[in-house]
C-alpha cells in the first residue's frame, strides 16, 4: 500500500534535515581542516599535512565551488607557494588542489596573487610524473582563457620544458594529453611561435601522431598542429619530420568512408596539407620540380568525386603556382585541362568553394607571360566566362582576376573579350558593387585592361555604349596609385582613338575637373601628374572639353610643374604648356 502524502512529506523533511546536518558536519570538518593545515604547513609535518590535503581534495570532489570559496576566505592559498617543493611527498596533492580550485574563474586571480605561478613553473623540471601532471593541470587552469598569463608562461620558458617532457614521457597518456592541451592554448599566441620553432616540437608531434590509432587522440594533435603550421619555419620542420606522408595516408584511408568522424578527419588532414603549402620553402620542397610524390598525389585529388578533395587539390595547385617555374611546368604538363574539367563539373549549382579554388589556381597559373597564350588556346577564357552569372562575390573576384591576368599583353584576347557585350555589361554592373570592394576594384581594372591591351576602337565603343566611362573616370581618383594610373592610360587611349564617341560621357563624369585636381595636388605621384597632362593634351581635340580646360586655368597649374624634380614630369609640363598656349 502506498504511503500517505503526510508520510511522504515527513520523509522528505527528514532527508532534508539529514542533508543539512551532513553539510554542517562537512563545513565544520572543512573549517577544522583549514585551521589544522595552517599549522601543519608551517611545521611541515608530512603525515598530518597529507591528511589535511586528502580532506581538502575530498571536499573539493563533493562541492568544488563552496570548498574553493572557503579556501579563498581562509588565506591558505598564500601558504601553498611554500609547499610546492620538489622533494616533498605532498607536492602532487598541493598542485592537484590548486588545479581543482582554479577550475573556478573567481579563483584564478587569487591563485596568481598568492604567487603560485613561479613555483609551479619550477616544478615542471620534476622527474615525478604525478607532480608533472598535477602541475600542468594547475598552470593550465590558472591561465585558462588569459592571454596575458599565457604570455607570462611563455616568457618564463615553459615551451621548451613542455616539449622536452613530451619526448621523455610519451608513454604516459595523461601527461601527453596535458602537454597537448598546453601546446594548443599557447600556440594561439603569436609570441609562442618563435619559441616553438626553436624546439623539436615538429618531430615529437609527428612521432606521436604516427602512434595514434584513436580518432580522438589524433584530433588533439591536429588542434596543436593547425596553429603551429601558421608559422613558416614550423611548416618546413613539419614537412621534414614527415607529417605530409601521415596526412596523405589519412586521406587515402578515409576517402571512401561515410562515417562522420572519418569525413571530419579527411577535411582536417587535407586542410592542414594546404596550410603547409602556404610556406614558400615547404611548398617548394614538396613540389620537387613537379616530380614529387606529394605533388602527384595532390593532382589525383582534382578528378576525385569527393568535394573536399577537389577543393584541397585546387587550393594546393594554387599554392604550388606561386612561382613562375612551377606554373610553367604545371601548364606544360596538362594541369589546365584538369582544372577546366573540374570547373565544368561545378557550373550548374556547383560548390562555390571549389569554383573559387579552381579559379584561384587558374589565375596564378596565368601570371607567367609564356603561359598566357597556351591557356588562351586551351579555352580557359570560355571556361571562366561560364561563371559570369555567379552571384557569389568570391567567385566573381577570382573570375575577374583570372581574365585580367590572361589578357595582359594579349591584344587579340583583349579585343575579343572587350567586344563581348555580356561581359562588359556585367563589369559595369560590378563596378557599382560598393558592398564588395574587391569585386568593384577588379571590375574597374579589367575594364581598363581591355582598352589598354587591345587598343581597339570597337572595344572602346562597346564600353561607352555599356556606360563604362564614368567608372574609369572615378577609378582615376582611387587611393591606389596603380589603379589611378591604369585608368588614366585607358582614358588617354579613349581620347586618342574614339574621343567623339566618349565626349559626352567624359564631360558628364567631370573628367577635366578631376584632372585639374590631380595636377594641383602635391601628393599626386609623378606618374599620375605625367599621365594627367598627356590626357589633357588628348582632350583638346574636343571643343566642349577644350573649353572646360580653358575655363579652369590649367596653364597656372602646369607651368608650376616645369620645375618638378621628376624630369619626365617637367618635360611633359613644358610640352603641355606649349599646347595649351597655342590652343588658347
Coordinates of C-alpha atoms in Angstrom, one line a residue:
X1 CA 0.0 0.0 0.0
X2 CA 1.4 3.5 -1.0
X3 CA 2.4 5.8 1.9
X4 CA 0.1 8.7 2.6
X5 CA 1.0 12.2 1.5
X6 CA 1.7 13.3 5.1
X7 CA 4.2 10.4 5.5
X8 CA 5.9 11.3 2.2
X9 CA 6.3 15.0 3.4
X10 CA 7.6 13.8 6.7
X11 CA 10.2 11.6 5.0
X12 CA 11.3 14.5 2.7
X13 CA 11.7 16.7 5.8
X14 CA 13.9 14.1 7.5
X15 CA 16.1 13.6 4.4
X16 CA 16.5 17.4 4.1
X17 CA 17.5 17.7 7.8
X18 CA 20.0 14.9 7.2
X19 CA 21.4 16.7 4.2
X20 CA 21.7 19.9 6.2
X21 CA 23.3 18.1 9.1
X22 CA 25.9 16.4 6.7
X23 CA 26.6 19.8 5.2
X24 CA 27.1 21.3 8.6
X25 CA 29.4 18.5 9.7
X26 CA 31.3 18.7 6.5
X27 CA 31.5 22.5 6.8
X28 CA 32.8 22.2 10.4
X29 CA 35.3 19.5 9.3
X30 CA 36.5 21.7 6.4
X31 CA 37.0 24.7 8.7
X32 CA 38.9 22.4 11.2
X33 CA 41.0 21.1 8.3
X34 CA 41.9 24.5 7.0
X35 CA 42.9 25.6 10.6
X36 CA 44.9 22.5 11.1
X37 CA 46.5 22.9 7.6
X38 CA 47.7 26.4 8.5
X39 CA 49.6 24.9 11.5
X40 CA 51.0 21.8 9.7
X41 CA 52.0 23.9 6.7
X42 CA 54.3 25.8 8.9
X43 CA 55.5 22.8 10.9
X44 CA 55.9 20.7 7.7
X45 CA 54.7 17.5 9.5
X46 CA 54.3 15.3 6.4
X47 CA 51.8 12.8 7.8
X48 CA 49.4 15.5 9.2
X49 CA 49.9 17.6 6.1
X50 CA 48.9 14.8 3.8
X51 CA 45.8 14.0 5.9
X52 CA 44.7 17.7 5.6
X53 CA 45.3 17.7 1.9
X54 CA 43.3 14.5 1.4
X55 CA 40.4 16.1 3.3
X56 CA 40.5 19.1 1.1
X57 CA 40.6 17.0 -2.1
X58 CA 37.6 15.1 -0.8
X59 CA 35.7 18.3 0.0
X60 CA 36.5 19.7 -3.5
X61 CA 35.3 16.5 -5.1
X62 CA 31.9 16.8 -3.2
X63 CA 31.4 20.6 -3.8
X64 CA 34.1 22.3 -5.7
X65 CA 32.7 25.9 -5.7
X66 CA 31.8 26.0 -2.0
X67 CA 35.1 24.5 -0.9
X68 CA 37.0 26.9 -3.1
X69 CA 35.3 29.9 -1.6
X70 CA 36.2 28.6 1.9
X71 CA 39.8 28.0 0.8
X72 CA 40.0 31.6 -0.5
X73 CA 38.5 33.0 2.7
X74 CA 40.9 31.1 4.9
X75 CA 44.0 32.7 3.4
X76 CA 45.6 29.2 2.9
X77 CA 46.4 29.9 -0.8
X78 CA 49.4 32.0 0.3
X79 CA 50.8 29.0 2.2
X80 CA 50.6 26.7 -0.9
X81 CA 53.5 28.5 -2.6
X82 CA 55.9 27.3 0.2
X83 CA 54.5 23.8 -0.1
X84 CA 55.3 23.5 -3.8
X85 CA 58.7 22.0 -3.3
X86 CA 60.2 19.2 -5.5
X87 CA 61.4 17.0 -2.6
X88 CA 58.1 16.8 -0.7
X89 CA 55.8 13.8 -0.9
X90 CA 52.8 16.2 -0.6
X91 CA 53.7 18.4 -3.7
X92 CA 51.5 16.5 -6.2
X93 CA 48.4 16.8 -3.8
X94 CA 49.0 20.6 -3.3
X95 CA 49.3 21.0 -7.1
X96 CA 46.1 18.9 -7.5
X97 CA 44.2 21.1 -5.0
X98 CA 45.4 24.3 -6.9
X99 CA 44.2 22.6 -10.2
X100 CA 40.8 21.9 -8.7
X101 CA 40.2 25.3 -7.2
X102 CA 41.4 27.1 -10.4
X103 CA 38.6 25.4 -12.3
X104 CA 36.5 28.3 -10.9
X105 CA 37.0 31.5 -12.7
X106 CA 36.8 33.6 -9.4
X107 CA 39.8 31.6 -8.0
X108 CA 42.3 32.3 -10.8
X109 CA 43.3 35.8 -9.8
X110 CA 43.7 34.8 -6.1
X111 CA 46.0 32.0 -7.3
X112 CA 48.1 34.5 -9.2
X113 CA 48.1 37.0 -6.3
X114 CA 49.2 34.2 -4.0
X115 CA 52.4 33.8 -6.1
X116 CA 51.7 30.2 -7.2
X117 CA 52.7 30.5 -10.9
X118 CA 56.5 30.8 -10.4
X119 CA 56.9 27.7 -8.0
X120 CA 54.5 25.7 -10.3
X121 CA 56.7 26.6 -13.4
X122 CA 59.8 25.4 -11.5
X123 CA 58.0 22.1 -10.7
X124 CA 57.9 21.3 -14.5
X125 CA 61.5 20.2 -14.1
X126 CA 60.5 17.5 -11.6
X127 CA 61.1 13.8 -12.5
X128 CA 57.9 12.7 -10.7
X129 CA 55.2 12.1 -13.3
X130 CA 52.3 12.7 -10.9
X131 CA 53.8 16.0 -9.8
X132 CA 54.3 16.9 -13.5
X133 CA 50.7 16.0 -14.4
X134 CA 49.1 18.0 -11.5
X135 CA 51.4 20.9 -12.0
X136 CA 50.5 21.1 -15.7
X137 CA 46.8 20.9 -14.8
X138 CA 47.2 23.7 -12.2
X139 CA 49.0 26.0 -14.6
X140 CA 46.6 25.3 -17.4
X141 CA 43.5 26.1 -15.2
X142 CA 45.0 29.2 -13.7
X143 CA 46.0 30.6 -17.1
X144 CA 42.9 29.4 -18.9
X145 CA 41.5 32.0 -21.3
X146 CA 44.1 34.6 -20.2
X147 CA 46.4 35.7 -23.0
X148 CA 48.4 37.8 -20.5
X149 CA 49.1 34.9 -18.1
X150 CA 49.8 32.6 -21.0
X151 CA 52.3 35.1 -22.4
X152 CA 53.9 35.2 -18.9
X153 CA 54.4 31.4 -19.0
X154 CA 56.0 31.7 -22.5
X155 CA 58.4 34.4 -21.1
X156 CA 59.2 32.0 -18.2
X157 CA 60.3 29.4 -20.8
X158 CA 57.7 26.8 -20.3
X159 CA 57.6 25.8 -24.0
X160 CA 61.0 24.2 -24.4
X161 CA 60.4 22.5 -21.0
X162 CA 57.0 21.0 -22.1
X163 CA 58.4 19.9 -25.5
X164 CA 61.1 18.1 -23.6
X165 CA 58.5 16.5 -21.3
X166 CA 56.5 15.2 -24.3
X167 CA 59.6 13.5 -25.6
X168 CA 60.6 11.9 -22.3
X169 CA 57.1 10.8 -21.1
X170 CA 55.4 10.0 -24.4
X171 CA 54.3 6.6 -22.9
X172 CA 52.3 8.4 -20.2
X173 CA 48.9 9.1 -21.8
X174 CA 47.7 11.6 -19.1
X175 CA 51.0 13.6 -19.3
X176 CA 51.0 13.5 -23.1
X177 CA 47.4 14.9 -23.2
X178 CA 48.3 17.6 -20.6
X179 CA 51.2 18.7 -22.9
X180 CA 49.0 18.7 -25.9
X181 CA 46.3 20.9 -24.2
X182 CA 49.0 23.3 -23.1
X183 CA 50.5 23.5 -26.6
X184 CA 47.1 24.1 -28.1
X185 CA 46.5 27.0 -25.8
X186 CA 50.0 28.5 -26.1
X187 CA 50.2 28.1 -29.9
X188 CA 47.3 30.5 -30.3
X189 CA 49.7 33.3 -29.2
X190 CA 51.9 34.8 -31.9
X191 CA 54.7 35.2 -29.4
X192 CA 54.9 31.4 -28.9
X193 CA 55.7 30.6 -32.5
X194 CA 59.4 31.6 -32.4
X195 CA 60.0 29.6 -29.2
X196 CA 58.2 26.5 -30.6
X197 CA 60.3 26.8 -33.8
X198 CA 63.5 26.6 -31.7
X199 CA 62.5 23.3 -30.3
X200 CA 62.0 19.8 -31.9
X201 CA 58.2 20.1 -31.4
X202 CA 57.5 19.1 -35.1
X203 CA 59.5 15.9 -34.7
X204 CA 57.8 15.0 -31.4
X205 CA 54.3 15.7 -32.7
X206 CA 54.8 13.7 -35.9
X207 CA 56.3 10.8 -33.9
X208 CA 53.3 10.9 -31.5
X209 CA 50.8 11.2 -34.4
X210 CA 52.2 8.1 -36.1
X211 CA 51.5 6.0 -33.0
X212 CA 47.8 7.1 -32.6
X213 CA 45.1 4.7 -33.6
X214 CA 42.1 6.5 -31.9
X215 CA 40.4 9.4 -33.7
X216 CA 40.1 11.5 -30.6
X217 CA 43.8 11.3 -29.9
X218 CA 44.7 12.3 -33.5
X219 CA 42.2 15.2 -33.2
X220 CA 44.0 16.5 -30.1
X221 CA 47.3 16.6 -32.1
X222 CA 45.6 18.2 -35.1
X223 CA 44.4 21.0 -32.8
X224 CA 48.0 21.7 -31.9
X225 CA 49.4 21.3 -35.5
X226 CA 46.9 23.8 -37.1
X227 CA 48.0 26.9 -35.2
X228 CA 51.7 25.9 -35.2
X229 CA 51.6 25.3 -39.0
X230 CA 50.8 29.0 -39.5
X231 CA 54.5 29.7 -38.9
X232 CA 56.7 29.3 -42.0
X233 CA 59.7 27.9 -40.1
X234 CA 57.5 25.3 -38.4
X235 CA 55.8 24.4 -41.7
X236 CA 59.1 23.4 -43.1
X237 CA 60.0 21.4 -39.9
X238 CA 56.7 19.5 -40.1
X239 CA 57.3 18.7 -43.7
X240 CA 60.9 17.5 -42.9
X241 CA 59.5 15.4 -40.0
X242 CA 57.2 13.5 -42.4
X243 CA 53.8 14.9 -41.5
X244 CA 52.7 15.1 -45.1
X245 CA 53.1 11.4 -45.6
X246 CA 50.9 10.9 -42.5
X247 CA 48.2 13.2 -43.9
X248 CA 48.2 11.5 -47.3
X249 CA 47.7 8.2 -45.6
X250 CA 44.7 9.5 -43.7
X251 CA 43.2 10.9 -46.9
X252 CA 43.7 7.5 -48.6
X253 CA 42.1 5.6 -45.7
X254 CA 39.1 7.9 -45.2
X255 CA 38.2 9.0 -48.8
X256 CA 35.5 6.3 -49.3
X257 CA 34.1 6.3 -45.8
X258 CA 30.7 7.9 -45.0
X259 CA 31.3 7.9 -41.2
X260 CA 31.0 11.4 -39.7
X261 CA 34.4 11.1 -37.8
X262 CA 36.2 9.9 -41.0
X263 CA 34.7 12.7 -43.1
X264 CA 35.8 15.3 -40.5
X265 CA 39.3 13.8 -40.3
X266 CA 39.7 13.8 -44.1
X267 CA 38.8 17.5 -44.1
X268 CA 41.2 18.3 -41.3
X269 CA 44.1 16.4 -42.9
X270 CA 43.6 17.9 -46.4
X271 CA 43.1 21.4 -45.0
X272 CA 46.4 21.0 -43.0
X273 CA 48.1 19.8 -46.1
X274 CA 47.1 23.0 -47.9
X275 CA 48.2 25.1 -45.0
X276 CA 51.7 23.5 -45.2
X277 CA 51.9 24.6 -48.8
X278 CA 51.5 28.3 -47.9
X279 CA 55.1 28.4 -46.9
X280 CA 57.5 29.1 -49.8
X281 CA 60.2 26.7 -48.6
X282 CA 57.8 23.9 -47.6
X283 CA 55.8 24.3 -50.8
X284 CA 59.0 24.1 -53.0
X285 CA 60.3 21.1 -51.0
X286 CA 57.0 19.3 -51.7
X287 CA 56.9 20.3 -55.3
X288 CA 60.2 18.6 -56.1
X289 CA 60.3 20.0 -59.6
X290 CA 56.8 18.6 -60.3
X291 CA 58.1 15.1 -59.9
X292 CA 57.4 14.7 -56.2
X293 CA 55.1 12.0 -54.8
X294 CA 53.2 14.6 -52.8
X295 CA 52.5 16.8 -55.9
X296 CA 51.4 13.7 -57.9
X297 CA 49.0 12.6 -55.1
X298 CA 47.5 16.1 -54.9
X299 CA 46.9 16.0 -58.7
X300 CA 44.9 12.9 -58.3
X301 CA 42.5 14.7 -55.9
X302 CA 41.3 17.1 -58.6
X303 CA 39.3 14.5 -60.6
X304 CA 38.0 12.9 -57.4
X305 CA 34.3 12.7 -56.7
X306 CA 34.9 14.0 -53.2
X307 CA 34.2 17.8 -52.9
X308 CA 36.6 18.2 -50.0
X309 CA 39.5 16.6 -52.0
X310 CA 38.6 18.6 -55.1
X311 CA 38.8 21.8 -53.0
X312 CA 42.0 20.8 -51.3
X313 CA 43.5 19.7 -54.7
X314 CA 42.7 23.0 -56.4
X315 CA 43.9 25.1 -53.4
X316 CA 47.2 23.0 -53.4
X317 CA 47.7 23.8 -57.1
X318 CA 47.0 27.5 -56.4
X319 CA 49.7 27.3 -53.8
X320 CA 52.2 25.4 -55.9
X321 CA 51.5 28.1 -58.6
X322 CA 53.2 30.8 -56.5
X323 CA 56.4 30.9 -58.6
X324 CA 56.8 31.1 -62.4
X325 CA 58.9 27.9 -62.7
X326 CA 56.2 25.8 -61.1
X327 CA 53.5 27.5 -63.1
X328 CA 55.3 26.8 -66.4
X329 CA 55.9 23.2 -65.5
X330 CA 52.3 22.6 -64.5
X331 CA 50.8 24.2 -67.6
X332 CA 53.1 22.2 -69.8
X333 CA 52.0 19.0 -68.1
X334 CA 48.3 19.4 -68.5
X335 CA 47.1 20.9 -65.2
X336 CA 44.9 23.5 -67.0
X337 CA 42.7 20.8 -68.6
X338 CA 42.2 19.1 -65.2
X339 CA 41.1 22.4 -63.6
X340 CA 38.8 23.2 -66.5
X341 CA 37.2 19.7 -66.2
X342 CA 36.8 20.4 -62.5
X343 CA 35.1 23.8 -63.2
X344 CA 32.9 22.2 -65.7
X345 CA 31.5 19.8 -63.1
X346 CA 30.6 22.8 -60.9
X347 CA 28.9 25.2 -63.4
X348 CA 25.3 24.4 -62.6
X349 CA 24.5 24.6 -58.8
X350 CA 28.2 23.9 -58.2
X351 CA 30.2 24.1 -55.0
X352 CA 31.2 27.7 -54.5
X353 CA 34.4 26.9 -52.6
X354 CA 35.6 24.6 -55.3
X355 CA 34.8 27.2 -58.0
X356 CA 36.7 29.8 -56.1
X357 CA 39.7 27.5 -55.5
X358 CA 39.9 26.3 -59.2
X359 CA 39.7 29.9 -60.4
X360 CA 42.4 30.9 -57.9
X361 CA 44.7 28.2 -59.4
X362 CA 44.0 29.3 -63.0
X363 CA 44.7 33.0 -62.1
X364 CA 48.1 32.1 -60.5
X365 CA 49.0 29.9 -63.5
X366 CA 48.2 32.7 -65.9
X367 CA 50.8 35.1 -64.4
X368 CA 53.9 33.9 -66.4
X369 CA 53.9 35.5 -69.8
X370 CA 54.7 32.2 -71.6
X371 CA 51.6 30.6 -70.1
X372 CA 49.0 33.1 -71.3
X373 CA 48.9 32.1 -75.0
X374 CA 48.9 28.4 -74.0
X375 CA 46.0 28.9 -71.6
X376 CA 44.0 31.0 -74.0
X377 CA 44.3 28.4 -76.8
X378 CA 43.3 25.7 -74.3
X379 CA 40.0 27.6 -73.9
X380 CA 40.4 28.9 -70.4
X381 CA 38.5 32.2 -71.2
X382 CA 35.4 30.3 -72.3
X383 CA 35.6 28.0 -69.2
X384 CA 35.8 31.1 -66.9
X385 CA 33.1 33.0 -68.7
X386 CA 30.6 30.3 -67.8
X387 CA 30.7 31.8 -64.2
X388 CA 29.8 35.3 -65.3
X389 CA 26.3 34.7 -64.0
X390 CA 27.6 33.8 -60.5
X391 CA 26.2 36.0 -57.7
X392 CA 28.9 34.9 -55.2
X393 CA 31.5 37.8 -54.7
X394 CA 34.5 35.4 -54.0
X395 CA 33.8 33.7 -57.3
X396 CA 33.3 37.0 -59.1
X397 CA 36.6 38.3 -57.7
X398 CA 38.7 35.3 -58.9
X399 CA 36.9 35.3 -62.3
X400 CA 37.9 38.9 -62.9
X401 CA 41.4 38.4 -61.7
X402 CA 41.9 35.3 -64.0
X403 CA 40.6 37.2 -67.1
X404 CA 42.8 40.2 -66.3
X405 CA 45.9 38.0 -66.0
X406 CA 45.1 36.2 -69.2
X407 CA 44.7 39.3 -71.4
X408 CA 47.9 41.0 -70.1
X409 CA 49.8 42.0 -73.3
X410 CA 47.5 39.7 -75.3
X411 CA 45.9 42.1 -77.8
X412 CA 43.7 39.6 -79.7
X413 CA 42.3 38.1 -76.5
X414 CA 41.7 41.6 -75.0
X415 CA 39.8 42.7 -78.1
X416 CA 37.7 39.5 -78.3
X417 CA 36.7 39.9 -74.6
X418 CA 36.3 43.7 -74.9
X419 CA 33.7 43.2 -77.7
X420 CA 31.8 40.7 -75.6
X421 CA 28.7 42.9 -74.6
X422 CA 27.5 40.5 -71.9
X423 CA 30.9 40.6 -70.2
X424 CA 31.3 44.4 -70.4
X425 CA 27.7 45.0 -69.1
X426 CA 28.4 42.7 -66.2
X427 CA 31.7 44.5 -65.5
X428 CA 29.9 47.9 -65.5
X429 CA 27.3 46.4 -63.1
X430 CA 30.1 45.1 -60.7
X431 CA 31.8 48.5 -60.9
X432 CA 29.0 49.6 -58.6
X433 CA 29.3 46.7 -56.1
X434 CA 30.1 49.0 -53.2
X435 CA 29.5 46.2 -50.7
X436 CA 32.3 44.3 -52.2
X437 CA 35.4 46.5 -52.7
X438 CA 37.5 43.7 -54.1
X439 CA 34.9 42.9 -56.9
X440 CA 34.5 46.6 -57.6
X441 CA 38.2 47.2 -57.8
X442 CA 38.9 44.2 -60.1
X443 CA 35.9 45.1 -62.4
X444 CA 37.4 48.6 -62.9
X445 CA 40.9 47.2 -63.5
X446 CA 39.6 44.7 -66.1
X447 CA 37.6 47.4 -67.9
X448 CA 40.8 49.5 -68.1
X449 CA 42.9 46.4 -69.1
X450 CA 40.5 45.6 -72.1
X451 CA 41.2 49.0 -73.5
X452 CA 45.0 49.2 -72.7
X453 CA 45.8 45.8 -74.1
X454 CA 43.5 45.8 -77.1
X455 CA 43.9 49.5 -78.2
X456 CA 40.8 48.8 -80.2
X457 CA 38.1 51.3 -81.3
X458 CA 35.5 48.6 -81.2
X459 CA 36.3 47.8 -77.6
X460 CA 36.1 51.5 -76.6
X461 CA 32.7 51.8 -78.4
X462 CA 31.4 48.7 -76.5
X463 CA 32.5 50.2 -73.2
X464 CA 31.0 53.6 -74.0
X465 CA 27.7 52.0 -75.0
X466 CA 27.6 49.9 -71.8
X467 CA 28.1 53.0 -69.6
X468 CA 31.6 52.2 -68.5
X469 CA 33.3 55.6 -69.0
X470 CA 32.1 57.1 -65.7
X471 CA 33.7 54.2 -63.8
X472 CA 37.1 54.7 -65.5
X473 CA 36.9 58.4 -64.6
X474 CA 36.1 57.5 -60.9
X475 CA 38.9 55.0 -60.9
X476 CA 41.4 57.9 -61.7
X477 CA 40.6 59.2 -58.2
X478 CA 41.4 55.8 -56.5
X479 CA 43.5 55.7 -53.3
X480 CA 45.7 53.2 -55.1
X481 CA 48.3 54.7 -57.5
X482 CA 48.4 51.6 -59.7
X483 CA 44.6 51.9 -60.3
X484 CA 44.8 55.6 -60.9
X485 CA 47.5 55.1 -63.5
X486 CA 45.7 52.3 -65.3
X487 CA 42.6 54.4 -65.5
X488 CA 44.5 57.5 -66.9
X489 CA 46.3 55.4 -69.6
X490 CA 42.9 53.8 -70.6
X491 CA 41.3 57.3 -70.7
X492 CA 44.2 58.7 -72.8
X493 CA 43.6 55.8 -75.3
X494 CA 39.9 56.6 -75.4
X495 CA 40.7 60.3 -76.1
X496 CA 43.2 59.4 -78.8
X497 CA 41.1 56.7 -80.6
X498 CA 37.4 57.5 -80.1
X499 CA 37.1 60.9 -78.5
X500 CA 33.9 61.9 -80.3
X501 CA 32.1 58.7 -79.1
X502 CA 33.1 59.2 -75.5
X503 CA 33.0 63.0 -75.3
X504 CA 29.6 63.4 -73.6
X505 CA 30.3 60.7 -71.0
X506 CA 33.7 62.2 -70.2
X507 CA 32.1 65.6 -69.8
X508 CA 29.3 64.4 -67.5
X509 CA 31.8 62.4 -65.4
X510 CA 33.7 65.7 -64.8
X511 CA 37.0 64.4 -66.1
X512 CA 38.5 67.8 -66.7
X513 CA 37.8 68.9 -63.1
X514 CA 39.3 65.7 -61.7
X515 CA 42.5 66.1 -63.9
X516 CA 42.9 69.7 -62.6
X517 CA 42.6 68.4 -59.0
X518 CA 45.2 65.7 -59.6
X519 CA 47.7 68.1 -61.1
X520 CA 47.2 70.7 -58.3
X521 CA 47.5 68.1 -55.5
X522 CA 51.1 68.0 -54.3
X523 CA 50.5 64.4 -53.0
X524 CA 49.8 63.0 -56.5
X525 CA 52.5 60.6 -57.7
X526 CA 54.8 61.7 -60.6
X527 CA 53.3 59.1 -63.0
X528 CA 49.8 60.4 -62.1
X529 CA 50.8 64.0 -62.9
X530 CA 52.6 62.9 -66.1
X531 CA 49.6 60.9 -67.5
X532 CA 47.1 63.6 -66.4
X533 CA 49.0 66.0 -68.7
X534 CA 49.1 63.5 -71.6
X535 CA 45.4 63.1 -71.2
X536 CA 44.7 66.9 -71.1
X537 CA 46.6 67.3 -74.4
X538 CA 44.5 64.4 -75.9
X539 CA 41.2 66.1 -74.8
X540 CA 42.0 69.3 -76.7
X541 CA 40.5 67.6 -79.8
X542 CA 37.0 68.1 -78.3
X543 CA 35.5 71.5 -78.5
X544 CA 33.4 71.2 -75.3
X545 CA 36.2 69.6 -73.3
X546 CA 38.7 72.1 -74.7
X547 CA 36.5 74.9 -73.3
X548 CA 36.4 73.3 -69.9
X549 CA 40.2 73.2 -69.9
X550 CA 40.5 76.9 -70.7
X551 CA 37.9 77.8 -68.1
X552 CA 39.8 76.1 -65.3
X553 CA 43.1 77.9 -66.0
X554 CA 45.2 74.8 -66.4
X555 CA 48.2 77.0 -67.5
X556 CA 48.9 78.1 -64.0
X557 CA 49.0 74.6 -62.6
X558 CA 51.0 73.2 -65.5
X559 CA 53.6 76.0 -65.6
X560 CA 54.5 75.2 -61.9
X561 CA 55.2 71.6 -62.8
X562 CA 58.0 72.7 -65.2
X563 CA 60.4 72.8 -62.2
X564 CA 59.2 69.4 -60.9
X565 CA 62.0 67.2 -59.5
X566 CA 61.0 64.3 -61.8
X567 CA 62.5 65.0 -65.3
X568 CA 59.7 63.3 -67.2
X569 CA 57.0 65.3 -65.4
X570 CA 59.0 68.6 -66.0
X571 CA 59.4 67.8 -69.7
X572 CA 55.7 66.9 -70.1
X573 CA 54.8 70.1 -68.3
X574 CA 56.7 72.1 -70.9
X575 CA 55.0 70.3 -73.8
X576 CA 51.6 70.6 -72.2
X577 CA 52.2 74.4 -71.5
X578 CA 53.1 74.9 -75.2
X579 CA 50.0 73.0 -76.4
X580 CA 47.7 75.0 -74.0
X581 CA 49.3 78.3 -75.1
X582 CA 48.8 77.5 -78.8
X583 CA 45.2 76.3 -78.3
X584 CA 44.1 79.2 -76.0

